[in-house]
CSV table of C-alpha atoms and ligand atoms in Angstrom, one decimal:
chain,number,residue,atom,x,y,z
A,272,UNK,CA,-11.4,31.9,9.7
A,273,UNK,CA,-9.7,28.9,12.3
A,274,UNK,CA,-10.7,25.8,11.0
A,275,UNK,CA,-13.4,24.2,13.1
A,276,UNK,CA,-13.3,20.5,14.1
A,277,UNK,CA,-16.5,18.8,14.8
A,278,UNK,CA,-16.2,16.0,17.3
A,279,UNK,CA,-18.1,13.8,20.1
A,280,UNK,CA,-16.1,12.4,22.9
A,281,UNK,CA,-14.8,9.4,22.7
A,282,UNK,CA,-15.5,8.8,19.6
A,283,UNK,CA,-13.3,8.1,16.5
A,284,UNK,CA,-13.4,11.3,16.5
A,285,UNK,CA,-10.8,11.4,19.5
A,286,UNK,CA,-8.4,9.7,16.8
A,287,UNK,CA,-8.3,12.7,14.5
A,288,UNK,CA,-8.7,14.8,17.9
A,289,UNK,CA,-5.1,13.3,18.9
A,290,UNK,CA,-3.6,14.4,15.5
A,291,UNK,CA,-5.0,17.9,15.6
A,292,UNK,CA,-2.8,18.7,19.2
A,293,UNK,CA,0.1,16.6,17.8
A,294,UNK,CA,0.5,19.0,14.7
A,295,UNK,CA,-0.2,21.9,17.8
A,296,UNK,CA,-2.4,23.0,15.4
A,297,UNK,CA,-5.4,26.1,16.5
A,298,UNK,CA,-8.9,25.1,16.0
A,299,UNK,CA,-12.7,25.8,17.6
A,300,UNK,CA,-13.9,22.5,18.3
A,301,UNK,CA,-17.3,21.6,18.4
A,302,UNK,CA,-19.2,19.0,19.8
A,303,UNK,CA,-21.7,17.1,18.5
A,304,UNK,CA,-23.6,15.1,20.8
A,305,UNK,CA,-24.7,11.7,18.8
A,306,UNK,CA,-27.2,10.1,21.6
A,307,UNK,CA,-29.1,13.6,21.5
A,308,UNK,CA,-29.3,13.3,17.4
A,309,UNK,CA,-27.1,16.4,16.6
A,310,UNK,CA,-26.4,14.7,13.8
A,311,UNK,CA,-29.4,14.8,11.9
A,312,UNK,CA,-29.7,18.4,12.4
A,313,UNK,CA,-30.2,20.7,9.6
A,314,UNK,CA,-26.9,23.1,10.6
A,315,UNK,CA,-24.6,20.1,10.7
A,316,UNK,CA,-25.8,18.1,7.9
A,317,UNK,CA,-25.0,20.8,5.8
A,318,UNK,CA,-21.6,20.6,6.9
A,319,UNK,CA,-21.5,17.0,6.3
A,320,UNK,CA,-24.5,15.3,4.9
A,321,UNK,CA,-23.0,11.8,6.2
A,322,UNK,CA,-24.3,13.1,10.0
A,323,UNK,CA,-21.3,11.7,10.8
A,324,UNK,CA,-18.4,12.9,13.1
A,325,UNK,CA,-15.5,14.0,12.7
A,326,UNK,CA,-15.6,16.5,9.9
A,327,UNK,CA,-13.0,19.5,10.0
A,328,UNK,CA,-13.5,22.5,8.1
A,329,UNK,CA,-10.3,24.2,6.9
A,330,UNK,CA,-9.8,27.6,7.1
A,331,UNK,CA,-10.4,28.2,3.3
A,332,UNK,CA,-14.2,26.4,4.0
A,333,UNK,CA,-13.5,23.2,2.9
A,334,UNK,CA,-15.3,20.2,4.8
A,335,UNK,CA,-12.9,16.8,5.0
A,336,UNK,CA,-14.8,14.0,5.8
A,337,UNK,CA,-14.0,10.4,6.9
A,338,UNK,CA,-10.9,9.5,9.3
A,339,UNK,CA,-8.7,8.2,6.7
A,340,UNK,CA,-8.8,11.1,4.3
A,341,UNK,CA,-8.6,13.9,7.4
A,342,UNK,CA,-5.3,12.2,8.7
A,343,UNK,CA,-3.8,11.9,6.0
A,344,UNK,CA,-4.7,15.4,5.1
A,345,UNK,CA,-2.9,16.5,8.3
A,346,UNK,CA,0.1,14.5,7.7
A,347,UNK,CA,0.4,15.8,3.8
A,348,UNK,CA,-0.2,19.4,5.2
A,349,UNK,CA,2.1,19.2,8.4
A,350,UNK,CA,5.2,17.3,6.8
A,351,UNK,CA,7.8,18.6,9.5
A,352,UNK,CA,5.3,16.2,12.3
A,353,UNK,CA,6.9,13.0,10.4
A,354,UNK,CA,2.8,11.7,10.7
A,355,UNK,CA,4.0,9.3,7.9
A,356,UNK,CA,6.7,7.4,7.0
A,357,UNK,CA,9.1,8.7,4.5
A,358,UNK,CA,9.4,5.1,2.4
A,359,UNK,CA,6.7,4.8,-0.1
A,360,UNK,CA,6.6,1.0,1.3
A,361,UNK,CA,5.8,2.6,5.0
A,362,UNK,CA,3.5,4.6,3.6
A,363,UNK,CA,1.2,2.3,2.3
A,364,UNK,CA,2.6,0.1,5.1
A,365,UNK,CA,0.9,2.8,7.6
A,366,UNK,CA,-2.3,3.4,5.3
A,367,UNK,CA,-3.3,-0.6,5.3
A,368,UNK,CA,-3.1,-0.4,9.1
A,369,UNK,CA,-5.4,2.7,9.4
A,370,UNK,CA,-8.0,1.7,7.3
A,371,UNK,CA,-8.3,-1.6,8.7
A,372,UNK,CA,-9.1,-0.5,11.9
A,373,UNK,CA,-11.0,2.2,10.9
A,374,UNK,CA,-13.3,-0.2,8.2
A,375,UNK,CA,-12.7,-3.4,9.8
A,376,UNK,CA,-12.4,-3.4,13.3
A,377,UNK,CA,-14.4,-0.3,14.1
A,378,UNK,CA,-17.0,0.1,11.2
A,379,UNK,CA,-17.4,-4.1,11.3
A,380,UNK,CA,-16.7,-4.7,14.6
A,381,UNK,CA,-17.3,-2.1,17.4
A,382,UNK,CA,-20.3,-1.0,15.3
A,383,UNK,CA,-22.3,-4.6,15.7
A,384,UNK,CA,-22.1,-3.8,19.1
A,385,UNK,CA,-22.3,0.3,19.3
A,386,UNK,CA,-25.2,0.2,16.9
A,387,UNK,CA,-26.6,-3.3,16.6
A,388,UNK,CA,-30.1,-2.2,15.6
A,389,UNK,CA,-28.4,-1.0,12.5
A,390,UNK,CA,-27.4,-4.6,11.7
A,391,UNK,CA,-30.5,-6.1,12.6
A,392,UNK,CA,-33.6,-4.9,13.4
A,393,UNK,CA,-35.1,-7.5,15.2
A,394,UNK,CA,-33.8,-7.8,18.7
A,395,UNK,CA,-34.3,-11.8,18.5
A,396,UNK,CA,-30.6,-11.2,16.4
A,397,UNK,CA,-28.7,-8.8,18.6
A,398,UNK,CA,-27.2,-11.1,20.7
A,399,UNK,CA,-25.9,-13.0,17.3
A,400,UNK,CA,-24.5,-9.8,15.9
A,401,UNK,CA,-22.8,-8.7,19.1
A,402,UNK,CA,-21.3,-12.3,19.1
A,403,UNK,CA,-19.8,-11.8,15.4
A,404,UNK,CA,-18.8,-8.2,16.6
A,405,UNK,CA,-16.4,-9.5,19.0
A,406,UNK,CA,-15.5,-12.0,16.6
A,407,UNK,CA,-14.3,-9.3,14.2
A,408,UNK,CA,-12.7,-7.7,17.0
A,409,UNK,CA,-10.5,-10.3,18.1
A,410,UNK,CA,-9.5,-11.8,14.9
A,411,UNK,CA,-8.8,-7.6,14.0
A,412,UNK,CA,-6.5,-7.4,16.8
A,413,UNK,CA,-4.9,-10.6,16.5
A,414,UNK,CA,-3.5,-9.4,13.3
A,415,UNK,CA,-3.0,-5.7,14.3
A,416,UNK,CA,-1.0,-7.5,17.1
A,417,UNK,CA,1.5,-9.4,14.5
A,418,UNK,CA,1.9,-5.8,12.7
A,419,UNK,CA,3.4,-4.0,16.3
A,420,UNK,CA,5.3,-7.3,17.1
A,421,UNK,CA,9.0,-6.0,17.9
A,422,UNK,CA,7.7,-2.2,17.4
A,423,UNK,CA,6.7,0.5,19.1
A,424,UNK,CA,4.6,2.3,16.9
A,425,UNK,CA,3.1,1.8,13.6
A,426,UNK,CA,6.0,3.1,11.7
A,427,UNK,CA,9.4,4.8,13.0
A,428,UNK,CA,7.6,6.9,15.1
A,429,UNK,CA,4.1,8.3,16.1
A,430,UNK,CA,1.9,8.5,13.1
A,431,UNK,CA,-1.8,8.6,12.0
A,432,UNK,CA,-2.3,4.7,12.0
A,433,UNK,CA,-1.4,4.5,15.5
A,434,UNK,CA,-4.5,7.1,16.2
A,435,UNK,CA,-6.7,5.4,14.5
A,436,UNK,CA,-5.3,2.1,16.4
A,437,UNK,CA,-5.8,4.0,19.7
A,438,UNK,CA,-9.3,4.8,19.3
A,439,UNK,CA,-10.3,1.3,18.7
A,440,UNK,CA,-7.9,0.0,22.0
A,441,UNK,CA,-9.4,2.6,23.8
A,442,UNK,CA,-13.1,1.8,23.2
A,443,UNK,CA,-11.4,-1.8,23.6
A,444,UNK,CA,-10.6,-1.4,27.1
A,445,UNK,CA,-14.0,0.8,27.6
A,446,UNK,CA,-15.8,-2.1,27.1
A,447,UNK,CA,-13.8,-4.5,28.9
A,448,UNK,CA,-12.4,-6.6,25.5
A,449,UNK,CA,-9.3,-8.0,26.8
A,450,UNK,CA,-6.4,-6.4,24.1
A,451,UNK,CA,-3.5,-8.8,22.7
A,452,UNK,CA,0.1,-8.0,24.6
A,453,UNK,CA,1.3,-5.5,21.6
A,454,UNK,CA,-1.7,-3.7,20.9
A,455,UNK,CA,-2.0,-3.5,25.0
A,456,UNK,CA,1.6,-1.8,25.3
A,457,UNK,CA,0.7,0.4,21.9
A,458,UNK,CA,-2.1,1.9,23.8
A,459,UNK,CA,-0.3,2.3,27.6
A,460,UNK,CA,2.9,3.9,25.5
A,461,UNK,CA,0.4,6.1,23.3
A,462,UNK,CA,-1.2,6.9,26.9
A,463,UNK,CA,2.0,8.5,28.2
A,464,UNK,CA,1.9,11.0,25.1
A,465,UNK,CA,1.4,14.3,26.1
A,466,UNK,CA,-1.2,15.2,23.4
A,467,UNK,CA,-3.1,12.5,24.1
A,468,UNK,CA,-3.5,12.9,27.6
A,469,UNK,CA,-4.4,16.4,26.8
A,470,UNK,CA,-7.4,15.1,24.6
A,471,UNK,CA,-8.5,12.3,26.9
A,472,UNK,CA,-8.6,15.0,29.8
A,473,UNK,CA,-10.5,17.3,27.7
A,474,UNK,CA,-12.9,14.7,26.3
A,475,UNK,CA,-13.5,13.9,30.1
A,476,UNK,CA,-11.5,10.9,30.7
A,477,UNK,CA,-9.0,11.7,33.1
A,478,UNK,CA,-9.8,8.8,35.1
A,479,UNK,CA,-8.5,6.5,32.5
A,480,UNK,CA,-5.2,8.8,32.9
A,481,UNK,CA,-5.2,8.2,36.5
A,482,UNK,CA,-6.3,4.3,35.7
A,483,UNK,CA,-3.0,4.0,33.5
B,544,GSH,N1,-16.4,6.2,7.8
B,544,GSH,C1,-16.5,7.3,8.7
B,544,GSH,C2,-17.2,6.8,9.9
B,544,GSH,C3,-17.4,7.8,11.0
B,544,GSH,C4,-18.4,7.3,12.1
B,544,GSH,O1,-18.9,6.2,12.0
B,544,GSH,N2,-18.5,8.1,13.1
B,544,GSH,C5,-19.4,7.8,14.1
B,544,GSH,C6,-18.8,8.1,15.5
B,544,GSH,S1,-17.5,7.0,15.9
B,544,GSH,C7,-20.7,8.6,13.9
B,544,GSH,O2,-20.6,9.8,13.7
B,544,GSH,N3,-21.8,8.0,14.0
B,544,GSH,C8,-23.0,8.7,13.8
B,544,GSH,C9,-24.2,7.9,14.3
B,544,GSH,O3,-24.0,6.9,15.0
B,544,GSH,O4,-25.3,8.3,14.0
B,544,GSH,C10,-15.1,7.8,9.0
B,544,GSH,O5,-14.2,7.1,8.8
B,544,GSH,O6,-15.0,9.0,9.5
């Protein structure tokens, strides 16, 4: 059985999406579409009772679950892609970065303004949680932006952090948030990567390719 990656474009799923073509790995993938509620149906939430993307199920029939644990999955598996750097110090280095953007800036921050009914349910607050949203946005990039002073990438080269950092530029620049200089040239250098081009196009954004 080919593991099977379950995924909605444009998403953070596109993060893990990224890393699956930069190990040139072989996998069905399978969309989920949120707005519609695939979520909640019975066939996927007994693939992942979170109703949650992405999930990937390896070819034994495991389920992995939550960003985080699936990148770092593919960069323990697939060792000779250098997904991770060799230093325990860059290591954790890498991991700090990667779940901060994943619980911080996206899971704090894009998600007050994604999902705002889920932080209040009284629309009299939305504007107030959108507000604190961006808040946690900018002060999130401000300090991913001291991390990639003087760097390219996250680490020595292209790793998982800087996938999870480009899905949270990317719906950055989606949604018009004006990114810091070194997050901005993170995401135009990660644009110029050939597997991520080849996601974006898939996922249906080839005009932000042409855009770039
Ligand atoms: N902690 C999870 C969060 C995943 C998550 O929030 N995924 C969003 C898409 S970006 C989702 O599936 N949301 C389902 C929904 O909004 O109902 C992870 O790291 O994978």
């Amino acid at each position: 059985m080919s593991k099977r990656f379950y995924m909605t474009p444009g998403s953070c799923s596109t993060g893990i999406h990224i890393l699956l073509e930069e190990c040139g790995l072989v996998f069905e993938a399978w969309v989920v579409n949120l707005l519609a509620g695939d979520q909640y149906k019975k066939d996927y939430l007994a693939i992942n009772p979170k109703a949650s993307v992405p999930a990937l199920v390896l070819d034994n029939g495991s389920v992995l679950t939550e960003f985080s644990a699936i990148a770092w999955w593919l960069a323990k598996s697939y060792p000779k892609r250098k997904l991770l750097p060799e230093s325990v110090e860059g290591e954790v280095r890498a991991l700090g970065i990667m779940n901060y953007a994943v619980n911080t800036l996206h899971m704090q921050g894009f998600a007050r303004i994604f999902t705002t009914e889920r932080f209040a349910p009284s629309s009299c607050d939305h504007a107030a949680v959108q507000a604190q949203g961006r808040q946690i946005i900018d002060q999130g990039f401000a300090i991913v932006d001291r991390e990639l002073a003087g760097r390219d990438y996250v680490g020595e080269h292209f790793g998982i952090a800087d996938a999870a950092l480009f899905y949270v530029e990317f719906w950055a620049e989606r949604t018009g948030l004006a990114l810091p200089p070194n997050c901005l040239a993170h995401y135009r250098r990660l644009l110029t990567r050939p597997a991520v081009r080849q996601v974006l196009a898939e996922e249906g954004y080839a005009a932000v390719l042409r855009a770039a």
